[in-house]
Amino acid sequence: MGPGERVVEDWSSLRTTERARMTEACTRCGACFAACPMTAHAPATAGADAAATVAGVLGILAGGAGDAAARAWVMACGRTGSCNAACPHGVNPMLLMRLAKFEGQENGTLPKRGAADAMSRVKAFARLTLTEEEQRSWL
Ligand code: SF4
């Protein structure tokens, strides 16, 4: 295990604690949504209000349905980390998205992904990091 990593012994407790912390710390400023490169791969987020979309994700995290843009954004997350760099309040929006996805998939608000969906997301993420030549060779 590397420096800074830790073993999570009580995942359920961590989710509860982090849900409360994030809900309290997030100002719904929308900076994480504005910085996210994956929205280009989620048509339902086009033109969406950043603050309202973040509020929707928090709604999903709380067990609600969110709105269409929030659901699409959660499903498009490729864990680029751009949101974490953009957040001025140390919320860790990447983890927020992850926990919202767990919640939504567990309660049926969000679909569970198949292998074909996962591959299209891998390709979208790869396009952010590979050169043009590498994309031609590998994608
Ligand atoms: S997670 Fe951070 S960047 Fe995103 S809306 Fe909340 S405070 Fe703003």
mmCIF file of N, CA and C and ligand atoms in Angstrom:
data_model
loop_
_atom_site.group_PDB
_atom_site.id
_atom_site.type_symbol
_atom_site.label_atom_id
_atom_site.label_comp_id
_atom_site.label_asym_id
_atom_site.label_seq_id
_atom_site.Cartn_x
_atom_site.Cartn_y
_atom_site.Cartn_z
ATOM 1 N N MET A 1 0.848 -1.190 0.000
ATOM 2 C CA MET A 1 0.000 0.000 0.000
ATOM 3 C C MET A 1 0.891 1.250 0.000
ATOM 4 N N GLY A 2 0.531 2.274 -0.784
ATOM 5 C CA GLY A 2 1.359 3.462 -0.925
ATOM 6 C C GLY A 2 1.114 4.466 0.185
ATOM 7 N N PRO A 3 1.970 5.499 0.225
ATOM 8 C CA PRO A 3 1.793 6.528 1.251
ATOM 9 C C PRO A 3 0.447 7.243 1.093
ATOM 10 N N GLY A 4 -0.204 7.517 2.175
ATOM 11 C CA GLY A 4 -1.480 8.230 2.128
ATOM 12 C C GLY A 4 -2.668 7.325 1.919
ATOM 13 N N GLU A 5 -2.428 6.052 1.511
ATOM 14 C CA GLU A 5 -3.540 5.129 1.320
ATOM 15 C C GLU A 5 -3.917 4.521 2.666
ATOM 16 N N ARG A 6 -5.166 4.123 2.774
ATOM 17 C CA ARG A 6 -5.588 3.513 4.025
ATOM 18 C C ARG A 6 -6.591 2.423 3.735
ATOM 19 N N VAL A 7 -6.653 1.475 4.648
ATOM 20 C CA VAL A 7 -7.608 0.392 4.525
ATOM 21 C C VAL A 7 -8.938 0.870 5.093
ATOM 22 N N VAL A 8 -10.007 0.693 4.309
ATOM 23 C CA VAL A 8 -11.328 1.071 4.796
ATOM 24 C C VAL A 8 -11.966 -0.164 5.415
ATOM 25 N N GLU A 9 -12.108 -0.143 6.712
ATOM 26 C CA GLU A 9 -12.612 -1.318 7.412
ATOM 27 C C GLU A 9 -14.132 -1.308 7.517
ATOM 28 N N ASP A 10 -14.724 -0.135 7.478
ATOM 29 C CA ASP A 10 -16.171 -0.055 7.610
ATOM 30 C C ASP A 10 -16.717 0.840 6.498
ATOM 31 N N TRP A 11 -16.965 0.232 5.348
ATOM 32 C CA TRP A 11 -17.397 0.959 4.156
ATOM 33 C C TRP A 11 -18.733 1.654 4.386
ATOM 34 N N SER A 12 -19.648 0.969 5.041
ATOM 35 C CA SER A 12 -20.965 1.544 5.302
ATOM 36 C C SER A 12 -20.859 2.806 6.161
ATOM 37 N N SER A 13 -20.029 2.728 7.168
ATOM 38 C CA SER A 13 -19.839 3.881 8.050
ATOM 39 C C SER A 13 -19.165 5.025 7.313
ATOM 40 N N LEU A 14 -18.189 4.685 6.457
ATOM 41 C CA LEU A 14 -17.506 5.711 5.666
ATOM 42 C C LEU A 14 -18.499 6.432 4.761
ATOM 43 N N ARG A 15 -19.377 5.679 4.119
ATOM 44 C CA ARG A 15 -20.374 6.288 3.230
ATOM 45 C C ARG A 15 -21.279 7.246 4.006
ATOM 46 N N THR A 16 -21.711 6.828 5.161
ATOM 47 C CA THR A 16 -22.585 7.671 5.975
ATOM 48 C C THR A 16 -21.874 8.949 6.393
ATOM 49 N N THR A 17 -20.644 8.787 6.859
ATOM 50 C CA THR A 17 -19.869 9.940 7.326
ATOM 51 C C THR A 17 -19.578 10.900 6.185
ATOM 52 N N GLU A 18 -19.141 10.353 5.047
ATOM 53 C CA GLU A 18 -18.794 11.202 3.909
ATOM 54 C C GLU A 18 -20.033 11.876 3.320
ATOM 55 N N ARG A 19 -21.136 11.184 3.279
ATOM 56 C CA ARG A 19 -22.375 11.782 2.764
ATOM 57 C C ARG A 19 -22.731 13.022 3.579
ATOM 58 N N ALA A 20 -22.641 12.908 4.877
ATOM 59 C CA ALA A 20 -22.976 14.044 5.752
ATOM 60 C C ALA A 20 -21.968 15.174 5.570
ATOM 61 N N ARG A 21 -20.685 14.822 5.509
ATOM 62 C CA ARG A 21 -19.647 15.853 5.368
ATOM 63 C C ARG A 21 -19.807 16.600 4.043
ATOM 64 N N MET A 22 -20.007 15.862 2.966
ATOM 65 C CA MET A 22 -20.107 16.480 1.643
ATOM 66 C C MET A 22 -21.348 17.350 1.527
ATOM 67 N N THR A 23 -22.438 16.873 2.031
ATOM 68 C CA THR A 23 -23.687 17.630 1.959
ATOM 69 C C THR A 23 -23.554 18.950 2.708
ATOM 70 N N GLU A 24 -22.810 18.915 3.798
ATOM 71 C CA GLU A 24 -22.593 20.126 4.593
ATOM 72 C C GLU A 24 -21.586 21.063 3.933
ATOM 73 N N ALA A 25 -20.503 20.494 3.399
ATOM 74 C CA ALA A 25 -19.391 21.316 2.879
ATOM 75 C C ALA A 25 -19.668 21.896 1.502
ATOM 76 N N CYS A 26 -20.456 21.221 0.700
ATOM 77 C CA CYS A 26 -20.680 21.678 -0.681
ATOM 78 C C CYS A 26 -21.553 22.924 -0.709
ATOM 79 N N THR A 27 -21.078 23.942 -1.422
ATOM 80 C CA THR A 27 -21.826 25.205 -1.537
ATOM 81 C C THR A 27 -22.711 25.237 -2.777
ATOM 82 N N ARG A 28 -22.689 24.147 -3.559
ATOM 83 C CA ARG A 28 -23.447 24.063 -4.821
ATOM 84 C C ARG A 28 -22.990 25.156 -5.798
ATOM 85 N N CYS A 29 -21.698 25.459 -5.784
ATOM 86 C CA CYS A 29 -21.188 26.514 -6.670
ATOM 87 C C CYS A 29 -21.142 26.060 -8.128
ATOM 88 N N GLY A 30 -21.003 24.766 -8.348
ATOM 89 C CA GLY A 30 -21.000 24.243 -9.716
ATOM 90 C C GLY A 30 -19.634 24.209 -10.378
ATOM 91 N N ALA A 31 -18.576 24.590 -9.671
ATOM 92 C CA ALA A 31 -17.240 24.621 -10.287
ATOM 93 C C ALA A 31 -16.798 23.237 -10.747
ATOM 94 N N CYS A 32 -17.173 22.206 -10.009
ATOM 95 C CA CYS A 32 -16.784 20.840 -10.388
ATOM 96 C C CYS A 32 -17.438 20.440 -11.705
ATOM 97 N N PHE A 33 -18.699 20.770 -11.855
ATOM 98 C CA PHE A 33 -19.414 20.447 -13.105
ATOM 99 C C PHE A 33 -18.795 21.202 -14.267
ATOM 100 N N ALA A 34 -18.488 22.489 -14.044
ATOM 101 C CA ALA A 34 -17.919 23.317 -15.119
ATOM 102 C C ALA A 34 -16.558 22.787 -15.567
ATOM 103 N N ALA A 35 -15.812 22.169 -14.641
ATOM 104 C CA ALA A 35 -14.459 21.696 -14.962
ATOM 105 C C ALA A 35 -14.443 20.288 -15.546
ATOM 106 N N CYS A 36 -15.560 19.598 -15.504
ATOM 107 C CA CYS A 36 -15.579 18.180 -15.881
ATOM 108 C C CYS A 36 -15.479 17.977 -17.393
ATOM 109 N N PRO A 37 -14.465 17.223 -17.859
ATOM 110 C CA PRO A 37 -14.344 16.977 -19.299
ATOM 111 C C PRO A 37 -15.308 15.909 -19.814
ATOM 112 N N MET A 38 -15.939 15.173 -18.906
ATOM 113 C CA MET A 38 -16.795 14.065 -19.330
ATOM 114 C C MET A 38 -18.202 14.520 -19.719
ATOM 115 N N THR A 39 -18.563 15.757 -19.382
ATOM 116 C CA THR A 39 -19.904 16.222 -19.769
ATOM 117 C C THR A 39 -20.060 16.234 -21.286
ATOM 118 N N ALA A 40 -18.932 16.367 -22.007
ATOM 119 C CA ALA A 40 -18.989 16.349 -23.476
ATOM 120 C C ALA A 40 -19.462 14.990 -23.988
ATOM 121 N N HIS A 41 -19.396 13.979 -23.128
ATOM 122 C CA HIS A 41 -19.798 12.632 -23.513
ATOM 123 C C HIS A 41 -21.141 12.243 -22.883
ATOM 124 N N ALA A 42 -21.830 13.224 -22.325
ATOM 125 C CA ALA A 42 -23.135 12.985 -21.699
ATOM 126 C C ALA A 42 -24.121 14.021 -22.244
ATOM 127 N N PRO A 43 -24.765 13.732 -23.369
ATOM 128 C CA PRO A 43 -25.636 14.716 -24.029
ATOM 129 C C PRO A 43 -26.693 15.327 -23.111
ATOM 130 N N ALA A 44 -27.170 14.584 -22.130
ATOM 131 C CA ALA A 44 -28.230 15.107 -21.258
ATOM 132 C C ALA A 44 -27.740 16.237 -20.359
ATOM 133 N N THR A 45 -26.415 16.437 -20.299
ATOM 134 C CA THR A 45 -25.895 17.534 -19.475
ATOM 135 C C THR A 45 -25.741 18.829 -20.283
ATOM 136 N N ALA A 46 -25.949 18.761 -21.591
ATOM 137 C CA ALA A 46 -25.734 19.938 -22.442
ATOM 138 C C ALA A 46 -26.653 21.074 -22.013
ATOM 139 N N GLY A 47 -26.082 22.224 -21.735
ATOM 140 C CA GLY A 47 -26.864 23.402 -21.369
ATOM 141 C C GLY A 47 -27.399 23.378 -19.949
ATOM 142 N N ALA A 48 -27.065 22.337 -19.197
ATOM 143 C CA ALA A 48 -27.596 22.239 -17.825
ATOM 144 C C ALA A 48 -26.953 23.288 -16.923
ATOM 145 N N ASP A 49 -27.705 23.752 -15.967
ATOM 146 C CA ASP A 49 -27.198 24.695 -14.973
ATOM 147 C C ASP A 49 -26.276 23.934 -14.009
ATOM 148 N N ALA A 50 -25.050 24.441 -13.842
ATOM 149 C CA ALA A 50 -24.049 23.727 -13.049
ATOM 150 C C ALA A 50 -24.502 23.538 -11.604
ATOM 151 N N ALA A 51 -24.977 24.600 -10.986
ATOM 152 C CA ALA A 51 -25.380 24.517 -9.577
ATOM 153 C C ALA A 51 -26.563 23.562 -9.401
ATOM 154 N N ALA A 52 -27.511 23.633 -10.326
ATOM 155 C CA ALA A 52 -28.686 22.754 -10.234
ATOM 156 C C ALA A 52 -28.285 21.296 -10.443
ATOM 157 N N THR A 53 -27.298 21.072 -11.310
ATOM 158 C CA THR A 53 -26.862 19.698 -11.563
ATOM 159 C C THR A 53 -26.161 19.126 -10.335
ATOM 160 N N VAL A 54 -25.329 19.938 -9.698
ATOM 161 C CA VAL A 54 -24.691 19.478 -8.454
ATOM 162 C C VAL A 54 -25.762 19.204 -7.395
ATOM 163 N N ALA A 55 -26.743 20.063 -7.302
ATOM 164 C CA ALA A 55 -27.833 19.843 -6.339
ATOM 165 C C ALA A 55 -28.549 18.531 -6.650
ATOM 166 N N GLY A 56 -28.679 18.231 -7.930
ATOM 167 C CA GLY A 56 -29.300 16.968 -8.331
ATOM 168 C C GLY A 56 -28.474 15.766 -7.895
ATOM 169 N N VAL A 57 -27.152 15.884 -8.020
ATOM 170 C CA VAL A 57 -26.274 14.788 -7.589
ATOM 171 C C VAL A 57 -26.385 14.594 -6.078
ATOM 172 N N LEU A 58 -26.434 15.691 -5.351
ATOM 173 C CA LEU A 58 -26.602 15.583 -3.894
ATOM 174 C C LEU A 58 -27.951 14.944 -3.562
ATOM 175 N N GLY A 59 -28.939 15.228 -4.398
ATOM 176 C CA GLY A 59 -30.244 14.597 -4.220
ATOM 177 C C GLY A 59 -30.173 13.088 -4.414
ATOM 178 N N ILE A 60 -29.412 12.674 -5.435
ATOM 179 C CA ILE A 60 -29.233 11.230 -5.662
ATOM 180 C C ILE A 60 -28.503 10.612 -4.473
ATOM 181 N N LEU A 61 -27.482 11.321 -4.009
ATOM 182 C CA LEU A 61 -26.718 10.841 -2.852
ATOM 183 C C LEU A 61 -27.629 10.647 -1.635
ATOM 184 N N ALA A 62 -28.636 11.493 -1.532
ATOM 185 C CA ALA A 62 -29.558 11.418 -0.394
ATOM 186 C C ALA A 62 -30.666 10.389 -0.608
ATOM 187 N N GLY A 63 -30.626 9.701 -1.773
ATOM 188 C CA GLY A 63 -31.631 8.668 -2.014
ATOM 189 C C GLY A 63 -32.745 9.095 -2.946
ATOM 190 N N GLY A 64 -32.644 10.311 -3.503
ATOM 191 C CA GLY A 64 -33.663 10.794 -4.425
ATOM 192 C C GLY A 64 -33.326 10.466 -5.870
ATOM 193 N N ALA A 65 -34.096 11.046 -6.787
ATOM 194 C CA ALA A 65 -33.924 10.729 -8.207
ATOM 195 C C ALA A 65 -33.038 11.724 -8.933
ATOM 196 N N GLY A 66 -32.800 12.905 -8.349
ATOM 197 C CA GLY A 66 -32.058 13.929 -9.065
ATOM 198 C C GLY A 66 -32.813 14.374 -10.308
ATOM 199 N N ASP A 67 -32.129 15.052 -11.231
ATOM 200 C CA ASP A 67 -32.748 15.375 -12.510
ATOM 201 C C ASP A 67 -31.979 14.660 -13.618
ATOM 202 N N ALA A 68 -32.433 14.828 -14.861
ATOM 203 C CA ALA A 68 -31.823 14.083 -15.975
ATOM 204 C C ALA A 68 -30.346 14.414 -16.126
ATOM 205 N N ALA A 69 -29.995 15.689 -15.978
ATOM 206 C CA ALA A 69 -28.589 16.086 -16.139
ATOM 207 C C ALA A 69 -27.731 15.472 -15.041
ATOM 208 N N ALA A 70 -28.223 15.490 -13.825
ATOM 209 C CA ALA A 70 -27.465 14.920 -12.702
ATOM 210 C C ALA A 70 -27.264 13.422 -12.896
ATOM 211 N N ARG A 71 -28.302 12.733 -13.312
ATOM 212 C CA ARG A 71 -28.175 11.281 -13.527
ATOM 213 C C ARG A 71 -27.176 10.989 -14.646
ATOM 214 N N ALA A 72 -27.248 11.770 -15.724
ATOM 215 C CA ALA A 72 -26.323 11.552 -16.845
ATOM 216 C C ALA A 72 -24.888 11.861 -16.437
ATOM 217 N N TRP A 73 -24.717 12.907 -15.639
ATOM 218 C CA TRP A 73 -23.362 13.290 -15.221
ATOM 219 C C TRP A 73 -22.752 12.203 -14.328
ATOM 220 N N VAL A 74 -23.513 11.709 -13.394
ATOM 221 C CA VAL A 74 -23.014 10.640 -12.519
ATOM 222 C C VAL A 74 -22.599 9.427 -13.352
ATOM 223 N N MET A 75 -23.419 9.075 -14.335
ATOM 224 C CA MET A 75 -23.115 7.887 -15.128
ATOM 225 C C MET A 75 -21.920 8.106 -16.054
ATOM 226 N N ALA A 76 -21.641 9.358 -16.412
ATOM 227 C CA ALA A 76 -20.532 9.642 -17.339
ATOM 228 C C ALA A 76 -19.194 9.777 -16.621
ATOM 229 N N CYS A 77 -19.212 9.850 -15.299
ATOM 230 C CA CYS A 77 -17.970 10.108 -14.562
ATOM 231 C C CYS A 77 -16.888 9.094 -14.930
ATOM 232 N N GLY A 78 -15.745 9.617 -15.349
ATOM 233 C CA GLY A 78 -14.607 8.759 -15.692
ATOM 234 C C GLY A 78 -13.475 8.883 -14.697
ATOM 235 N N ARG A 79 -13.752 9.525 -13.582
ATOM 236 C CA ARG A 79 -12.762 9.716 -12.510
ATOM 237 C C ARG A 79 -11.493 10.406 -13.009
ATOM 238 N N THR A 80 -11.688 11.473 -13.758
ATOM 239 C CA THR A 80 -10.531 12.233 -14.243
ATOM 240 C C THR A 80 -9.883 13.028 -13.118
ATOM 241 N N GLY A 81 -10.661 13.380 -12.092
ATOM 242 C CA GLY A 81 -10.131 14.179 -10.988
ATOM 243 C C GLY A 81 -10.160 15.672 -11.250
ATOM 244 N N SER A 82 -10.625 16.086 -12.422
ATOM 245 C CA SER A 82 -10.692 17.521 -12.733
ATOM 246 C C SER A 82 -11.583 18.255 -11.734
ATOM 247 N N CYS A 83 -12.607 17.590 -11.281
ATOM 248 C CA CYS A 83 -13.536 18.208 -10.327
ATOM 249 C C CYS A 83 -12.854 18.479 -8.993
ATOM 250 N N ASN A 84 -12.037 17.537 -8.547
ATOM 251 C CA ASN A 84 -11.356 17.729 -7.260
ATOM 252 C C ASN A 84 -10.434 18.938 -7.312
ATOM 253 N N ALA A 85 -9.739 19.094 -8.434
ATOM 254 C CA ALA A 85 -8.839 20.239 -8.579
ATOM 255 C C ALA A 85 -9.615 21.550 -8.611
ATOM 256 N N ALA A 86 -10.854 21.507 -9.090
ATOM 257 C CA ALA A 86 -11.649 22.735 -9.239
ATOM 258 C C ALA A 86 -12.409 23.112 -7.973
ATOM 259 N N CYS A 87 -12.615 22.159 -7.088
ATOM 260 C CA CYS A 87 -13.457 22.434 -5.907
ATOM 261 C C CYS A 87 -12.723 23.320 -4.899
ATOM 262 N N PRO A 88 -13.282 24.495 -4.576
ATOM 263 C CA PRO A 88 -12.605 25.395 -3.643
ATOM 264 C C PRO A 88 -12.856 25.070 -2.178
ATOM 265 N N HIS A 89 -13.622 24.020 -1.909
ATOM 266 C CA HIS A 89 -14.005 23.736 -0.530
ATOM 267 C C HIS A 89 -13.603 22.344 -0.047
ATOM 268 N N GLY A 90 -12.745 21.678 -0.795
ATOM 269 C CA GLY A 90 -12.233 20.384 -0.341
ATOM 270 C C GLY A 90 -13.292 19.315 -0.194
ATOM 271 N N VAL A 91 -14.324 19.398 -1.008
ATOM 272 C CA VAL A 91 -15.425 18.435 -0.867
ATOM 273 C C VAL A 91 -15.032 17.029 -1.344
ATOM 274 N N ASN A 92 -14.152 16.946 -2.344
ATOM 275 C CA ASN A 92 -13.846 15.698 -3.051
ATOM 276 C C ASN A 92 -15.047 15.278 -3.901
ATOM 277 N N PRO A 93 -15.391 16.125 -4.887
ATOM 278 C CA PRO A 93 -16.548 15.811 -5.727
ATOM 279 C C PRO A 93 -16.423 14.492 -6.486
ATOM 280 N N MET A 94 -15.197 14.041 -6.745
ATOM 281 C CA MET A 94 -15.043 12.747 -7.427
ATOM 282 C C MET A 94 -15.608 11.631 -6.552
ATOM 283 N N LEU A 95 -15.344 11.682 -5.268
ATOM 284 C CA LEU A 95 -15.921 10.697 -4.354
ATOM 285 C C LEU A 95 -17.422 10.916 -4.210
ATOM 286 N N LEU A 96 -17.827 12.169 -4.211
ATOM 287 C CA LEU A 96 -19.266 12.483 -4.161
ATOM 288 C C LEU A 96 -19.996 11.796 -5.318
ATOM 289 N N MET A 97 -19.431 11.900 -6.515
ATOM 290 C CA MET A 97 -20.044 11.260 -7.680
ATOM 291 C C MET A 97 -20.086 9.743 -7.507
ATOM 292 N N ARG A 98 -19.005 9.213 -6.966
ATOM 293 C CA ARG A 98 -18.908 7.762 -6.778
ATOM 294 C C ARG A 98 -19.976 7.271 -5.798
ATOM 295 N N LEU A 99 -20.096 7.971 -4.699
ATOM 296 C CA LEU A 99 -21.074 7.556 -3.682
ATOM 297 C C LEU A 99 -22.500 7.753 -4.181
ATOM 298 N N ALA A 100 -22.716 8.826 -4.963
ATOM 299 C CA ALA A 100 -24.050 9.036 -5.546
ATOM 300 C C ALA A 100 -24.385 7.893 -6.506
ATOM 301 N N LYS A 101 -23.389 7.449 -7.234
ATOM 302 C CA LYS A 101 -23.619 6.339 -8.168
ATOM 303 C C LYS A 101 -23.962 5.051 -7.420
ATOM 304 N N PHE A 102 -23.225 4.774 -6.362
ATOM 305 C CA PHE A 102 -23.547 3.586 -5.551
ATOM 306 C C PHE A 102 -24.991 3.664 -5.065
ATOM 307 N N GLU A 103 -25.337 4.820 -4.513
ATOM 308 C CA GLU A 103 -26.683 4.991 -3.953
ATOM 309 C C GLU A 103 -27.746 4.790 -5.034
ATOM 310 N N GLY A 104 -27.537 5.475 -6.169
ATOM 311 C CA GLY A 104 -28.522 5.398 -7.246
ATOM 312 C C GLY A 104 -28.661 3.998 -7.824
ATOM 313 N N GLN A 105 -27.554 3.292 -7.941
ATOM 314 C CA GLN A 105 -27.622 1.934 -8.491
ATOM 315 C C GLN A 105 -28.237 0.971 -7.486
ATOM 316 N N GLU A 106 -28.016 1.213 -6.222
ATOM 317 C CA GLU A 106 -28.603 0.336 -5.214
ATOM 318 C C GLU A 106 -30.111 0.522 -5.107
ATOM 319 N N ASN A 107 -30.581 1.766 -5.262
ATOM 320 C CA ASN A 107 -32.026 1.977 -5.094
ATOM 321 C C ASN A 107 -32.788 1.986 -6.421
ATOM 322 N N GLY A 108 -32.064 1.741 -7.523
ATOM 323 C CA GLY A 108 -32.732 1.608 -8.816
ATOM 324 C C GLY A 108 -32.907 2.904 -9.582
ATOM 325 N N THR A 109 -32.442 4.024 -9.040
ATOM 326 C CA THR A 109 -32.534 5.303 -9.746
ATOM 327 C C THR A 109 -31.631 5.314 -10.973
ATOM 328 N N LEU A 110 -30.471 4.670 -10.855
ATOM 329 C CA LEU A 110 -29.500 4.631 -11.944
ATOM 330 C C LEU A 110 -29.337 3.194 -12.423
ATOM 331 N N PRO A 111 -29.097 3.036 -13.741
ATOM 332 C CA PRO A 111 -28.912 1.678 -14.266
ATOM 333 C C PRO A 111 -27.557 1.115 -13.878
ATOM 334 N N LYS A 112 -27.501 -0.200 -13.794
ATOM 335 C CA LYS A 112 -26.194 -0.843 -13.617
ATOM 336 C C LYS A 112 -25.580 -0.992 -14.999
ATOM 337 N N ARG A 113 -24.276 -0.806 -15.082
ATOM 338 C CA ARG A 113 -23.618 -0.807 -16.383
ATOM 339 C C ARG A 113 -23.307 -2.206 -16.882
ATOM 340 N N GLY A 114 -23.442 -2.368 -18.213
ATOM 341 C CA GLY A 114 -22.970 -3.586 -18.847
ATOM 342 C C GLY A 114 -21.564 -3.377 -19.376
ATOM 343 N N ALA A 115 -20.939 -4.457 -19.867
ATOM 344 C CA ALA A 115 -19.557 -4.369 -20.358
ATOM 345 C C ALA A 115 -19.463 -3.434 -21.564
ATOM 346 N N ALA A 116 -20.453 -3.419 -22.444
ATOM 347 C CA ALA A 116 -20.398 -2.566 -23.643
ATOM 348 C C ALA A 116 -20.380 -1.096 -23.248
ATOM 349 N N ASP A 117 -21.177 -0.727 -22.251
ATOM 350 C CA ASP A 117 -21.192 0.656 -21.786
ATOM 351 C C ASP A 117 -19.837 1.037 -21.194
ATOM 352 N N ALA A 118 -19.268 0.103 -20.449
ATOM 353 C CA ALA A 118 -17.983 0.386 -19.806
ATOM 354 C C ALA A 118 -16.921 0.668 -20.857
ATOM 355 N N MET A 119 -16.946 -0.070 -21.971
ATOM 356 C CA MET A 119 -15.920 0.119 -22.988
ATOM 357 C C MET A 119 -16.045 1.502 -23.640
ATOM 358 N N SER A 120 -17.243 1.969 -23.892
ATOM 359 C CA SER A 120 -17.379 3.292 -24.495
ATOM 360 C C SER A 120 -16.864 4.365 -23.539
ATOM 361 N N ARG A 121 -17.014 4.136 -22.251
ATOM 362 C CA ARG A 121 -16.517 5.105 -21.272
ATOM 363 C C ARG A 121 -14.982 5.058 -21.209
ATOM 364 N N VAL A 122 -14.437 3.868 -21.302
ATOM 365 C CA VAL A 122 -12.974 3.738 -21.324
ATOM 366 C C VAL A 122 -12.409 4.496 -22.520
ATOM 367 N N LYS A 123 -13.062 4.366 -23.667
ATOM 368 C CA LYS A 123 -12.582 5.050 -24.872
ATOM 369 C C LYS A 123 -12.681 6.564 -24.717
ATOM 370 N N ALA A 124 -13.773 7.031 -24.140
ATOM 371 C CA ALA A 124 -13.932 8.474 -23.938
ATOM 372 C C ALA A 124 -12.843 8.995 -23.014
ATOM 373 N N PHE A 125 -12.556 8.247 -21.974
ATOM 374 C CA PHE A 125 -11.503 8.670 -21.035
ATOM 375 C C PHE A 125 -10.138 8.616 -21.711
ATOM 376 N N ALA A 126 -9.897 7.584 -22.524
ATOM 377 C CA ALA A 126 -8.602 7.442 -23.189
ATOM 378 C C ALA A 126 -8.345 8.610 -24.131
ATOM 379 N N ARG A 127 -9.389 9.117 -24.759
ATOM 380 C CA ARG A 127 -9.213 10.239 -25.697
ATOM 381 C C ARG A 127 -8.692 11.486 -24.988
ATOM 382 N N LEU A 128 -8.912 11.558 -23.681
ATOM 383 C CA LEU A 128 -8.433 12.715 -22.924
ATOM 384 C C LEU A 128 -6.941 12.624 -22.638
ATOM 385 N N THR A 129 -6.383 11.429 -22.739
ATOM 386 C CA THR A 129 -5.008 11.244 -22.289
ATOM 387 C C THR A 129 -4.056 10.749 -23.373
ATOM 388 N N LEU A 130 -4.569 10.165 -24.457
ATOM 389 C CA LEU A 130 -3.694 9.601 -25.483
ATOM 390 C C LEU A 130 -3.422 10.609 -26.589
ATOM 391 N N THR A 131 -2.268 10.463 -27.254
ATOM 392 C CA THR A 131 -1.966 11.290 -28.417
ATOM 393 C C THR A 131 -2.837 10.841 -29.582
ATOM 394 N N GLU A 132 -2.889 11.668 -30.631
ATOM 395 C CA GLU A 132 -3.663 11.305 -31.828
ATOM 396 C C GLU A 132 -3.163 9.970 -32.393
ATOM 397 N N GLU A 133 -1.849 9.796 -32.429
ATOM 398 C CA GLU A 133 -1.281 8.569 -32.984
ATOM 399 C C GLU A 133 -1.649 7.366 -32.123
ATOM 400 N N GLU A 134 -1.572 7.528 -30.802
ATOM 401 C CA GLU A 134 -1.929 6.422 -29.913
ATOM 402 C C GLU A 134 -3.412 6.062 -30.071
ATOM 403 N N GLN A 135 -4.252 7.074 -30.230
ATOM 404 C CA GLN A 135 -5.679 6.799 -30.406
ATOM 405 C C GLN A 135 -5.910 5.997 -31.675
ATOM 406 N N ARG A 136 -5.195 6.357 -32.762
ATOM 407 C CA ARG A 136 -5.367 5.624 -34.019
ATOM 408 C C ARG A 136 -4.924 4.173 -33.867
ATOM 409 N N SER A 137 -3.892 3.936 -33.068
ATOM 410 C CA SER A 137 -3.359 2.576 -32.916
ATOM 411 C C SER A 137 -4.200 1.725 -31.981
ATOM 412 N N TRP A 138 -4.731 2.345 -30.935
ATOM 413 C CA TRP A 138 -5.303 1.536 -29.854
ATOM 414 C C TRP A 138 -6.822 1.582 -29.730
ATOM 415 N N LEU A 139 -7.454 2.608 -30.283
ATOM 416 C CA LEU A 139 -8.909 2.705 -30.069
ATOM 417 C C LEU A 139 -9.682 2.219 -31.290
HETATM 418 S S1 SF4 B 1 -18.352 19.817 -4.828
HETATM 419 FE FE1 SF4 B 1 -17.033 21.658 -4.590
HETATM 420 S S2 SF4 B 1 -16.881 22.531 -6.691
HETATM 421 FE FE2 SF4 B 1 -18.633 21.089 -6.689
HETATM 422 S S3 SF4 B 1 -20.433 22.386 -6.254
HETATM 423 FE FE3 SF4 B 1 -19.710 21.545 -4.274
HETATM 424 S S4 SF4 B 1 -18.321 23.138 -3.449
HETATM 425 FE FE4 SF4 B 1 -18.586 23.603 -5.646
#
